[in-house]
Short mmCIF file of C-alpha atoms in Angstrom, two decimals:
data_model
loop_
_atom_site.label_atom_id
_atom_site.label_comp_id
_atom_site.label_asym_id
_atom_site.label_seq_id
_atom_site.Cartn_x
_atom_site.Cartn_y
_atom_site.Cartn_z
CA VAL A 608 -0.08 0.32 0.14
CA GLY A 609 1.59 3.20 -0.76
CA LEU A 610 1.74 7.27 0.25
CA ASP A 611 -0.27 9.79 -1.44
CA GLY A 612 2.38 11.47 -2.25
CA LYS A 613 1.28 14.11 0.58
CA ASP A 614 3.57 15.46 3.14
CA GLY A 615 1.50 18.15 4.86
CA PRO A 616 -1.83 20.00 4.27
CA GLU A 617 -2.02 21.76 1.03
CA TYR A 618 -3.97 24.77 1.74
CA LEU A 619 -4.94 26.19 5.49
CA SER A 620 -7.66 25.40 7.15
CA ASN A 621 -10.94 26.87 7.01
CA ALA A 622 -14.65 26.71 7.78
CA HIS A 623 -14.84 24.42 4.63
CA ASN A 624 -11.55 22.61 4.15
CA PRO A 625 -10.12 21.49 7.50
CA VAL A 626 -6.50 20.97 7.48
CA PRO A 627 -6.14 17.36 6.53
CA SER A 628 -4.62 14.86 10.02
CA LEU A 629 -0.87 14.16 9.27
CA TRP A 630 -0.56 11.20 10.84
CA LEU A 631 -4.32 9.25 9.45
CA THR A 632 -3.12 8.65 6.07
CA ASP A 633 -4.96 7.08 3.53
CA ALA A 634 -1.89 4.05 3.48
CA ARG A 635 -2.88 4.01 7.49
CA LYS A 636 -6.26 4.58 7.28
CA ARG A 637 -6.35 1.56 5.00
CA THR A 638 -4.61 -0.90 7.73
CA LEU A 639 -7.20 0.57 10.48
CA VAL A 640 -9.49 -1.19 8.20
CA THR A 641 -8.00 -4.29 7.25
CA CYS A 642 -7.40 -4.95 11.12
CA MET A 643 -11.14 -4.35 11.58
CA TYR A 644 -12.38 -6.70 8.76
CA MET A 645 -9.71 -8.68 10.11
CA SER A 646 -11.32 -8.53 14.10
CA VAL A 647 -14.53 -9.59 12.61
CA CYS A 648 -13.19 -12.54 10.87
CA THR A 649 -11.35 -13.29 13.22
CA ILE A 650 -14.05 -13.46 15.40
CA LEU A 651 -16.39 -16.05 13.55
CA GLY A 652 -13.70 -18.43 12.61
CA CYS A 653 -12.84 -17.99 16.48
CA LEU A 654 -16.58 -18.58 17.39
CA LEU A 655 -16.70 -22.40 14.35
CA ARG A 656 -13.76 -23.37 16.44
CA ILE A 657 -15.42 -23.23 20.15
CA ALA A 658 -18.80 -24.39 18.58
CA LEU A 659 -17.05 -27.33 16.61
CA ALA A 660 -15.42 -27.98 19.19
CA GLN A 661 -18.23 -28.41 21.61
CA LEU A 662 -20.61 -30.09 19.39
CA PHE A 663 -17.81 -33.48 18.02
CA GLY A 664 -16.65 -33.58 21.84
CA GLU A 665 -17.41 -31.84 24.87
CA GLY A 666 -20.93 -32.42 23.95
CA CYS A 667 -19.43 -36.11 25.35
CA LYS A 668 -17.71 -35.74 27.37
CA ASN A 669 -18.82 -33.11 29.35
CA PRO A 670 -22.63 -33.62 28.66
CA GLY A 671 -25.45 -30.40 30.08
CA SER A 672 -22.16 -28.35 29.55
CA ILE A 673 -23.04 -26.67 26.13
CA GLY A 674 -26.50 -25.42 26.30
CA TRP A 675 -27.95 -24.67 22.28
CA LEU A 676 -24.70 -25.86 20.71
CA ALA A 677 -25.73 -29.39 21.89
CA ALA A 678 -26.91 -31.87 18.88
CA GLY A 679 -30.23 -34.28 19.30
CA GLU A 680 -27.11 -37.52 19.28
CA PRO A 681 -23.71 -35.97 20.38
CA LEU A 682 -21.23 -36.64 17.41
CA CYS A 683 -18.26 -38.35 19.76
CA ILE A 684 -15.68 -37.97 17.27
CA THR A 685 -12.47 -35.92 19.41
CA ASP A 686 -11.47 -36.24 21.99
CA ILE A 687 -12.34 -39.15 24.50
CA GLY A 688 -15.54 -39.79 22.54
CA ARG A 689 -17.65 -42.42 23.81
CA VAL A 690 -14.30 -44.26 25.08
CA THR A 691 -12.91 -45.68 28.30
CA ARG A 692 -9.70 -44.51 27.62
CA GLU A 693 -8.45 -40.80 28.43
CA GLY A 694 -6.37 -38.77 25.42
CA GLY A 695 -6.63 -39.20 21.89
CA VAL A 696 -5.50 -39.05 18.30
CA ILE A 697 -8.71 -37.56 17.22
CA PHE A 698 -7.60 -34.16 18.96
CA ALA A 699 -10.88 -31.61 19.86
CA ASP A 700 -10.17 -29.20 17.18
CA LEU A 701 -9.66 -31.41 14.51
CA PRO A 702 -12.98 -30.65 12.51
CA ALA A 703 -12.29 -27.43 12.40
CA ASN A 704 -8.77 -27.67 10.98
CA LEU A 705 -10.39 -29.30 8.17
CA LEU A 706 -12.65 -27.20 7.63
CA GLY A 707 -10.38 -23.99 7.29
CA SER A 708 -7.77 -25.99 5.39
CA PHE A 709 -10.93 -26.65 3.84
CA ILE A 710 -11.34 -23.02 3.20
CA MET A 711 -8.43 -22.35 3.26
CA GLY A 712 -8.01 -24.30 -0.64
CA MET A 713 -10.98 -22.89 -2.15
CA MET A 714 -9.73 -18.91 -1.39
CA GLN A 715 -6.79 -20.20 -2.99
CA THR A 716 -6.00 -17.42 -6.37
CA CYS A 717 -5.96 -18.39 -10.13
CA ALA A 718 -2.29 -18.00 -10.57
CA VAL A 719 -1.79 -20.59 -7.59
CA LEU A 720 -4.05 -23.18 -9.22
CA GLY A 721 -2.38 -22.44 -12.12
CA LEU A 722 -5.75 -21.15 -14.63
CA PRO A 723 -5.40 -18.56 -17.30
CA LYS A 724 -6.38 -15.21 -15.66
CA ASN A 725 -4.70 -14.04 -12.27
CA MET A 726 -8.04 -13.39 -10.55
CA PRO A 727 -8.14 -13.40 -6.35
CA ILE A 728 -11.12 -16.10 -6.04
CA PRO A 729 -11.76 -18.01 -8.95
CA TRP A 730 -14.94 -19.97 -7.89
CA MET A 731 -16.96 -16.41 -9.26
CA ARG A 732 -17.25 -15.03 -12.17
CA ALA A 733 -14.23 -12.85 -13.65
CA SER A 734 -16.84 -9.26 -13.76
CA SER A 735 -17.58 -9.92 -10.50
CA SER A 736 -16.74 -6.86 -7.53
CA PHE A 737 -15.74 -8.92 -5.92
CA GLN A 738 -13.02 -9.88 -7.49
CA LYS A 739 -11.86 -6.95 -6.56
CA TRP A 740 -12.29 -6.32 -2.42
CA ASP A 741 -8.32 -7.56 -1.01
CA ILE A 742 -9.15 -5.84 2.14
CA LEU A 743 -12.59 -8.79 2.66
CA HIS A 744 -10.07 -11.63 0.91
CA LEU A 745 -6.96 -10.84 3.50
CA ALA A 746 -9.67 -10.58 6.32
CA ILE A 747 -10.69 -14.29 5.02
CA ARG A 748 -7.91 -15.99 4.68
CA THR A 749 -5.42 -14.77 7.50
CA GLY A 750 -9.07 -13.94 9.97
CA PHE A 751 -11.37 -16.74 9.65
CA CYS A 752 -9.42 -19.66 8.25
CA GLY A 753 -6.02 -18.58 10.44
CA SER A 754 -8.33 -18.40 13.53
CA LEU A 755 -10.79 -21.30 11.86
CA THR A 756 -7.63 -23.72 12.12
CA THR A 757 -5.33 -23.89 15.21
CA PHE A 758 -1.99 -25.46 15.52
CA SER A 759 -1.01 -24.53 19.31
CA SER A 760 -4.17 -26.26 20.28
CA TRP A 761 -3.45 -29.82 18.27
CA ASN A 762 0.03 -29.71 19.52
CA SER A 763 -0.78 -28.84 22.93
CA GLU A 764 -2.82 -32.18 23.16
CA MET A 765 -0.31 -34.02 21.44
CA VAL A 766 2.56 -32.79 24.18
CA ILE A 767 0.07 -33.86 27.59
CA MET A 768 -0.54 -37.06 25.69
CA ILE A 769 3.77 -37.62 25.61
CA TYR A 770 3.67 -36.67 29.35
CA GLY A 771 0.93 -39.29 29.82
CA VAL A 772 -3.11 -38.79 31.00
CA GLY A 773 -5.64 -40.54 32.78
CA ASN A 774 -5.21 -41.81 36.36
CA ASN A 775 -2.21 -44.38 35.57
CA ARG A 776 -0.29 -41.25 33.71
CA ARG A 777 0.67 -43.32 31.28
CA THR A 778 2.70 -42.17 28.55
CA GLN A 779 0.97 -42.35 25.00
CA ILE A 780 4.61 -41.05 22.84
CA GLY A 781 3.35 -43.69 20.31
CA LEU A 782 -0.17 -42.29 19.89
CA ALA A 783 1.05 -38.73 19.93
CA LEU A 784 3.29 -38.91 17.04
CA PHE A 785 0.33 -40.42 15.55
CA GLY A 786 -1.70 -37.83 16.07
CA TYR A 787 0.59 -35.88 14.09
CA LEU A 788 0.93 -37.52 11.38
CA ILE A 789 -2.83 -37.88 11.93
CA GLY A 790 -3.09 -34.01 11.67
CA VAL A 791 -1.05 -33.43 9.27
CA GLU A 792 -2.01 -35.52 6.40
CA THR A 793 -6.01 -34.47 7.50
CA ALA A 794 -5.70 -31.24 6.76
CA LEU A 795 -3.45 -31.71 3.22
CA GLY A 796 -5.87 -33.81 2.45
CA SER A 797 -8.58 -31.38 3.16
CA PHE A 798 -7.14 -28.03 1.73
CA VAL A 799 -6.32 -30.75 -1.85
CA PHE A 800 -9.17 -31.16 -1.99
CA GLY A 801 -10.70 -27.05 -1.82
CA LYS A 802 -8.30 -26.45 -4.64
CA SER A 803 -10.27 -28.71 -6.60
CA ILE A 804 -14.21 -27.80 -5.12
CA ALA A 805 -12.48 -24.91 -6.50
CA ILE A 806 -11.07 -25.29 -9.84
CA TRP A 807 -14.80 -27.39 -10.35
CA ILE A 808 -16.64 -23.80 -9.79
CA TYR A 809 -14.23 -22.49 -11.81
CA ASN A 810 -14.34 -24.05 -14.96
CA ARG A 811 -18.85 -23.70 -15.06
CA VAL A 812 -18.46 -20.48 -13.57
CA ASN A 813 -15.96 -18.74 -16.19
CA PRO A 814 -16.69 -21.25 -19.43
CA SER A 815 -15.44 -18.64 -21.87
CA LEU A 816 -11.88 -18.74 -18.76
CA HIS A 817 -12.06 -23.11 -18.88
CA GLU A 818 -11.81 -22.46 -23.01
CA GLU A 819 -8.88 -20.57 -22.80
CA ALA A 820 -7.19 -23.22 -19.52
CA VAL A 821 -7.62 -26.13 -22.11
CA ALA A 822 -6.11 -23.59 -24.90
CA SER A 823 -3.13 -22.69 -22.45
CA ARG A 824 -2.13 -26.27 -21.20
CA ALA A 825 -1.51 -26.88 -24.83
CA LYS A 826 0.34 -24.33 -26.19
CA GLU A 827 2.52 -24.61 -22.45
CA ALA A 828 2.69 -28.04 -23.38
CA ARG A 829 4.74 -27.03 -26.59
CA GLY A 830 7.08 -25.27 -24.92
CA MET A 831 5.10 -21.55 -24.70
CA HIS A 832 5.21 -19.31 -21.78
CA ILE A 833 1.35 -18.00 -20.77
CA ASN A 834 1.96 -14.17 -18.51
CA ARG A 835 -1.49 -14.98 -16.59
CA ASN A 836 -1.41 -11.17 -15.49
CA LEU A 837 -1.74 -9.39 -19.19
CA PRO A 838 -5.00 -8.31 -19.91
CA ASP A 839 -7.68 -10.88 -21.61
CA PHE A 840 -6.92 -9.98 -25.25
CA GLU A 841 -3.56 -9.66 -24.98
CA ARG A 842 -2.91 -12.72 -22.73
CA ARG A 843 -4.32 -14.60 -25.65
CA TYR A 844 -4.04 -13.01 -28.44
CA LEU A 845 0.39 -12.77 -28.74
CA PRO A 846 0.53 -16.67 -28.00
CA GLN A 847 -2.13 -17.81 -30.17
CA LEU A 848 -4.67 -20.20 -28.28
CA GLY A 849 -6.85 -19.35 -30.85
CA MET A 850 -10.26 -18.22 -29.03
CA ASP A 851 -12.85 -15.80 -30.39
CA MET A 852 -12.08 -12.32 -29.01
CA GLU A 853 -13.27 -8.68 -29.45
CA TYR A 854 -12.66 -7.32 -32.44
CA TYR A 855 -10.64 -4.96 -33.28
CA ASP A 856 -9.50 -1.99 -36.10
CA PRO A 857 -7.61 -3.84 -38.32
CA ASP A 858 -5.06 -1.31 -38.28
CA VAL A 859 -4.88 -0.62 -34.80
CA LEU A 860 -4.18 -4.58 -34.31
CA GLU A 861 -1.53 -4.54 -36.55
CA LEU A 862 0.51 -2.71 -34.33
CA LEU A 863 0.16 -5.39 -31.67
CA GLU A 864 0.64 -8.26 -34.13
CA ARG A 865 4.66 -6.77 -35.14
CA TRP A 866 4.82 -6.74 -31.48
CA ARG A 867 3.51 -10.90 -31.12
CA ALA A 868 5.47 -11.32 -35.09
CA THR A 869 9.17 -9.77 -33.05
CA THR A 870 8.88 -11.61 -30.19
CA ALA A 871 7.72 -15.55 -30.83
CA GLU A 872 10.87 -16.59 -30.56
CA CYS A 873 11.48 -15.35 -26.55
CA ARG A 874 8.17 -16.48 -25.61
CA LEU A 875 9.21 -19.67 -25.45
CA ILE A 876 10.16 -21.01 -22.01
CA THR A 877 13.79 -22.07 -23.13
CA SER A 878 14.87 -18.30 -23.97
CA ASP A 879 16.94 -16.52 -22.39
CA ASP A 880 15.03 -13.29 -22.90
CA LEU A 881 11.98 -14.49 -21.51
CA ALA A 882 11.86 -12.79 -18.51
CA SER A 883 12.94 -9.61 -19.79
CA LEU A 884 10.13 -9.56 -22.29
CA ILE A 885 7.78 -10.12 -19.58
CA ASP A 886 9.16 -6.98 -17.45
CA VAL A 887 7.70 -5.15 -20.68
CA GLU A 888 4.68 -6.92 -21.21
CA THR A 889 4.45 -5.98 -17.58
CA LYS A 890 5.23 -2.61 -17.92
CA VAL A 891 3.23 -1.08 -20.67
CA LEU A 892 0.01 -3.77 -20.53
CA VAL A 893 -0.10 -3.97 -17.16
CA HIS A 894 0.85 -1.03 -14.83
CA GLY A 895 0.66 1.51 -18.14
CA GLU A 896 4.27 2.46 -17.69
CA PRO A 897 7.27 3.65 -19.59
CA VAL A 898 9.78 0.89 -20.74
CA SER A 899 13.09 2.42 -19.55
CA ASP A 900 16.11 3.78 -21.14
CA ASP A 901 17.69 -0.77 -19.97
CA ALA A 902 14.89 -2.43 -21.38
CA ARG A 903 14.26 -0.41 -24.94
CA GLU A 904 17.90 -0.72 -25.49
CA LYS A 905 18.14 -4.41 -24.84
CA ALA A 906 14.69 -4.72 -26.95
CA GLU A 907 15.74 -2.97 -29.40
CA ARG A 908 18.67 -4.74 -29.92
CA LEU A 909 16.98 -7.65 -29.95
CA GLY A 910 14.34 -6.86 -32.27
CA TRP A 911 11.28 -6.14 -30.40
CA ASP A 912 8.62 -3.70 -31.82
CA VAL A 913 8.98 -1.44 -28.50
CA LYS A 914 7.09 1.72 -30.74
CA ALA A 915 4.34 -0.89 -32.06
CA LEU A 916 3.21 -2.05 -28.78
CA GLU A 917 3.13 1.58 -27.27
CA ALA A 918 1.18 2.63 -30.27
CA TRP A 919 -0.95 -0.38 -29.18
CA VAL A 920 -1.36 0.62 -25.66
CA ILE A 921 -2.77 4.42 -27.12
CA GLY A 922 -4.75 3.69 -30.30
CA LYS A 923 -6.75 0.39 -29.17
CA LYS A 924 -9.89 0.58 -28.14
CA VAL A 925 -11.27 1.39 -24.41
CA ASN A 926 -14.02 -1.27 -23.82
CA ALA A 927 -16.14 -2.59 -20.67
CA THR A 928 -14.04 -6.05 -20.15
CA ASP A 929 -10.34 -4.14 -21.05
CA ASP A 930 -8.56 -4.89 -17.57
CA ILE A 931 -5.75 -2.50 -17.87
CA LEU A 932 -7.35 0.48 -15.96
CA ALA A 933 -9.03 0.62 -12.88
CA GLY A 934 -11.33 3.27 -11.03
CA ASP A 935 -10.09 5.16 -8.63
CA GLU A 936 -12.88 5.16 -6.89
CA LYS A 937 -12.28 3.84 -2.69
CA PRO A 938 -15.59 1.20 -2.66
CA LEU A 939 -17.95 1.74 -0.16
CA TYR A 940 -16.82 -1.35 2.24
CA GLU A 941 -13.02 -0.03 2.53
CA GLN A 942 -14.26 3.35 3.56
CA MET A 943 -14.13 3.89 7.82
CA ARG A 944 -17.54 5.17 8.03
CA VAL A 945 -18.89 1.93 7.61
CA ALA A 946 -15.73 -0.09 8.62
CA VAL A 947 -15.53 1.16 12.14
CA PRO A 948 -19.30 0.18 12.88
CA ILE A 949 -18.91 -3.63 11.66
CA PHE A 950 -16.07 -3.79 14.34
CA ALA A 951 -17.49 -2.13 17.07
CA VAL A 952 -20.50 -4.01 16.75
CA ALA A 953 -18.90 -7.45 16.51
CA ILE A 954 -17.24 -6.22 19.79
CA GLY A 955 -20.36 -4.82 21.42
CA LEU A 956 -22.58 -8.54 21.31
CA LEU A 957 -18.48 -10.10 23.03
CA ILE A 958 -18.53 -7.66 25.93
CA PHE A 959 -22.92 -7.96 26.10
CA GLY A 960 -22.50 -12.01 25.81
CA ILE A 961 -19.81 -11.96 28.44
CA ALA A 962 -22.00 -9.85 31.03
CA VAL A 963 -25.26 -11.29 30.55
CA CYS A 964 -23.49 -14.84 31.04
CA ASN A 965 -22.70 -14.20 34.70
CA ASP A 966 -24.40 -17.31 36.50
CA ASP A 967 -22.45 -20.30 38.15
CA THR A 968 -23.87 -22.61 36.07
CA ALA A 969 -21.95 -25.09 33.70
CA VAL A 970 -23.83 -23.78 30.38
CA SER A 971 -23.00 -20.39 31.73
CA ILE A 972 -19.47 -20.83 31.93
CA THR A 973 -19.56 -22.48 28.91
CA TYR A 974 -20.63 -19.51 27.02
CA ARG A 975 -18.57 -16.83 28.69
CA THR A 976 -15.49 -18.33 27.44
CA MET A 977 -16.74 -18.41 24.80
CA TRP A 978 -17.21 -14.48 24.08
CA TYR A 979 -13.74 -13.80 26.36
CA SER A 980 -11.91 -16.44 24.11
CA CYS A 981 -13.22 -14.35 20.70
CA LEU A 982 -12.92 -11.21 22.15
CA LEU A 983 -8.96 -11.49 22.94
CA ALA A 984 -8.35 -13.84 19.64
CA PRO A 985 -7.37 -10.38 17.04
CA LEU A 986 -5.03 -9.59 18.90
CA GLY A 987 -3.08 -13.16 17.94
CA SER A 988 -4.54 -12.83 14.90
CA ILE A 989 -3.54 -9.45 14.11
CA LEU A 990 -0.03 -10.65 15.31
CA ARG A 991 0.33 -13.16 12.80
CA TRP A 992 -0.12 -11.13 10.43
CA LYS A 993 2.62 -8.51 10.71
CA LEU A 994 4.84 -11.93 11.60
CA SER A 995 3.82 -13.04 8.22
CA ALA A 996 5.78 -10.53 6.86
CA PHE A 997 9.35 -12.18 7.73
CA ASN A 998 8.11 -15.28 5.91
CA GLY A 999 11.14 -15.57 3.10
CA LYS A 1000 13.59 -13.25 5.37
CA LEU A 1001 15.85 -15.40 7.50
CA THR A 1002 19.04 -14.76 5.86
CA LEU A 1003 20.92 -16.49 8.55
CA ARG A 1004 21.97 -18.72 5.92
CA ASP A 1005 21.21 -18.27 2.17
CA SER A 1006 19.72 -22.53 1.67
CA TRP A 1007 17.37 -20.98 4.62
CA THR A 1008 15.47 -17.77 2.95
CA TRP A 1009 12.59 -21.09 1.42
CA ILE A 1010 11.26 -20.77 5.75
CA PRO A 1011 8.07 -19.15 5.85
CA ALA A 1012 9.60 -17.82 9.18
CA GLY A 1013 6.81 -15.24 10.26
CA THR A 1014 4.38 -18.48 9.88
CA LEU A 1015 7.21 -20.64 12.02
CA ALA A 1016 7.67 -17.68 14.53
CA ALA A 1017 3.72 -17.45 14.53
CA ASN A 1018 3.11 -21.03 15.81
CA LEU A 1019 6.01 -21.62 17.90
CA ILE A 1020 4.84 -18.26 19.62
CA ALA A 1021 1.19 -19.50 19.96
CA CYS A 1022 2.37 -22.87 21.40
CA ILE A 1023 4.50 -22.14 23.88
CA ILE A 1024 1.29 -19.54 25.11
CA SER A 1025 -1.10 -22.48 24.69
CA ILE A 1026 1.15 -25.06 26.70
CA THR A 1027 1.83 -22.46 29.36
CA MET A 1028 -1.67 -21.45 30.18
CA ILE A 1029 -2.67 -24.68 30.38
CA ALA A 1030 0.47 -26.01 32.89
CA VAL A 1031 -0.40 -22.98 35.12
CA GLU A 1032 -4.06 -23.76 34.79
CA LEU A 1033 -2.92 -26.99 36.32
CA VAL A 1034 -1.05 -25.77 39.07
CA LEU A 1035 -3.54 -23.31 39.96
CA HIS A 1036 -6.29 -25.91 39.94
CA SER A 1037 -7.34 -24.90 43.64
CA SER A 1038 -7.27 -21.15 42.94
CA ASP A 1039 -10.56 -19.60 43.56
CA SER A 1040 -10.95 -16.98 41.71
CA GLU A 1041 -12.88 -17.51 38.68
CA TRP A 1042 -11.97 -15.04 36.31
CA VAL A 1043 -8.40 -16.21 36.64
CA GLN A 1044 -9.45 -19.32 35.44
CA LEU A 1045 -11.37 -18.01 32.81
CA THR A 1046 -8.51 -15.37 31.38
CA LEU A 1047 -5.93 -18.57 31.26
CA LEU A 1048 -8.88 -19.93 28.82
CA ALA A 1049 -9.48 -16.73 27.36
CA ILE A 1050 -5.57 -16.71 26.65
CA LYS A 1051 -5.10 -20.31 25.63
CA ILE A 1052 -8.07 -20.02 23.05
CA GLY A 1053 -8.66 -16.75 21.73
CA ILE A 1054 -5.37 -15.05 21.49
CA ALA A 1055 -3.05 -18.95 20.95
CA GLY A 1056 -5.60 -20.39 18.74
CA SER A 1057 -5.39 -17.45 16.81
CA LEU A 1058 -2.37 -16.29 16.54
CA SER A 1059 -1.43 -20.28 15.25
CA THR A 1060 -2.98 -21.54 11.74
CA VAL A 1061 -3.05 -24.72 10.11
CA SER A 1062 -4.89 -23.46 7.28
CA THR A 1063 -2.03 -21.51 6.56
CA PHE A 1064 0.67 -23.88 7.52
CA ILE A 1065 -0.86 -26.35 5.62
CA SER A 1066 -0.52 -23.92 2.42
CA GLU A 1067 2.39 -23.14 3.01
CA VAL A 1068 3.68 -26.81 2.95
CA HIS A 1069 1.80 -27.99 -0.04
CA GLY A 1070 3.35 -24.63 -2.43
CA LEU A 1071 6.52 -26.18 -1.26
CA MET A 1072 5.91 -29.53 -2.56
CA LYS A 1073 4.82 -28.22 -6.00
CA SER A 1074 7.60 -25.64 -6.24
CA THR A 1075 10.25 -26.59 -9.15
CA ASP A 1076 12.83 -24.18 -7.92
CA SER A 1077 15.18 -27.18 -8.33
CA GLN A 1078 15.03 -31.22 -8.62
CA TYR A 1079 14.62 -31.00 -4.78
CA SER A 1080 12.42 -28.11 -4.34
CA GLY A 1081 9.83 -30.60 -3.32
CA ARG A 1082 11.49 -32.14 -0.86
CA LYS A 1083 11.39 -28.57 1.23
CA GLY A 1084 7.52 -29.32 1.63
CA TYR A 1085 8.05 -32.45 4.36
CA LYS A 1086 11.39 -30.65 5.77
CA TYR A 1087 9.17 -27.48 6.56
CA ILE A 1088 6.44 -30.69 8.14
CA LEU A 1089 9.35 -31.62 10.09
CA LEU A 1090 11.07 -28.98 11.37
CA THR A 1091 7.66 -27.13 12.85
CA LEU A 1092 6.66 -30.65 14.61
CA LEU A 1093 9.60 -30.80 16.17
CA ILE A 1094 10.97 -27.66 17.59
CA CYS A 1095 7.01 -26.53 18.71
CA CYS A 1096 6.82 -30.42 20.05
CA SER A 1097 10.33 -30.43 22.00
CA VAL A 1098 10.20 -26.85 23.14
CA CYS A 1099 6.47 -27.32 24.63
CA THR A 1100 7.56 -30.20 25.91
CA ALA A 1101 10.56 -28.60 27.90
CA ILE A 1102 7.71 -25.53 29.29
CA TYR A 1103 5.11 -28.37 30.09
CA GLY A 1104 8.08 -30.99 33.10
CA TRP A 1105 9.60 -28.12 34.22
CA ILE A 1106 6.19 -25.71 35.27
CA VAL A 1107 4.46 -28.68 36.24
CA TYR A 1108 6.90 -30.78 37.64
CA VAL A 1109 9.39 -28.33 38.48
CA ILE A 1110 7.66 -25.48 39.40
CA GLY A 1111 4.49 -27.24 40.60
CA ASP A 1112 3.89 -30.82 42.22
CA GLY A 1113 2.91 -32.09 38.86
CA GLY A 1114 1.63 -35.93 40.74
CA ASN A 1115 -0.84 -34.01 42.33
CA TYR A 1116 -3.26 -33.04 39.45
CA GLN A 1117 -6.07 -33.75 38.15
CA GLU A 1118 -5.83 -34.49 34.65
CA TYR A 1119 -6.11 -31.50 32.73
#
């Protein structure tokens, strides 16, 4: 997000023209709006995660404690279910992780899915206005999906199993390791399934783009590169996909043909000049920027007709399907006067829920914990969003730059917070302060649960597995899985043991 270039007021304050804020620039307004929408989506994701955990497991573990979340017939598939053994590889938040990973798969961009036109939402029409709502796209992916899934809760349950659960306190390290395997495999399968559903819907709501995808794959199989960032007409005309296209004046189209003819050999993926060609076409056709002197000199040396390309941009007809130029008007949802009330209502409802659920009954305590956790959840997701800026920035060694360091840090910090809250709750089990217990739970479920993420983690794993940077690039996905699981498990195992068995007297506590 760029600034508008204004360092200060352009006019003096008067009754009609107030001085613009020096601090609240357009960039900062956009950041605030993003945080507000991300907070709302985080609240919804956290709320759904808690509801699924209650519905699929808590209704069997603690009957009568979940009120209107209870099903007519409890779906006892997570946590202890109907079995007598305590602990289990089917952990409480597995359904939420599966659903969140599936939605994240559906929210992948067309570029990630390898589809012709680089749209942010593949399962909607190209002409849909929602395609331009980039703030909501980010809020859904990072806020909703990231908070619906949780790595910290999953890791904490496995760590507790390693130490032993139940009255006999026997370790279940074998089952814990299997629980990690089940968690990764099922989430990865859900993510891939979501991507497949997105492609299936894309082919039906965008038939012309589906036709283009088939033609593009045929060209790519013959070694032709397709620049998916170009506008529709040029993206189809330059590689000669053979599709029906809109009409342009022959004299104007001749300009584009001259450019295509002089660059045809450089469109092959084996061409050493392909990167330069992509750079020139992206600048001129996508961003409407002039070609740099160095790029122009190289293009002319290679025989490319740059003047014809520039003349084409000037001379072609502007029509409704031309996606080079976009309106500058800010969508209504991005305006502060819309975002602030939505955010305020969401926070207000949570505070009201905490205040209303003030009884000492099991149902009231359940819902009070739920609202309190959701109130704290945005702190975790916004921190995770900021940490994502460090992905690919691990420069201690050049060979480590592929590691999504920001996501790894977010999951590790969240796991530490989660296991610490669980251990402290065990040590303070005899505490008479209800709000201390409630706050510990809210921090674990809300902040740690939303700071950690399985959906983004699995998306990154799948991307690394599909990487073609080198012969062994696909192995990086498996390395990333092992790195994350080993670090989080070992660190949290040490922390839990230190707090419960060194600071406290672990042998005297009932199982969490």
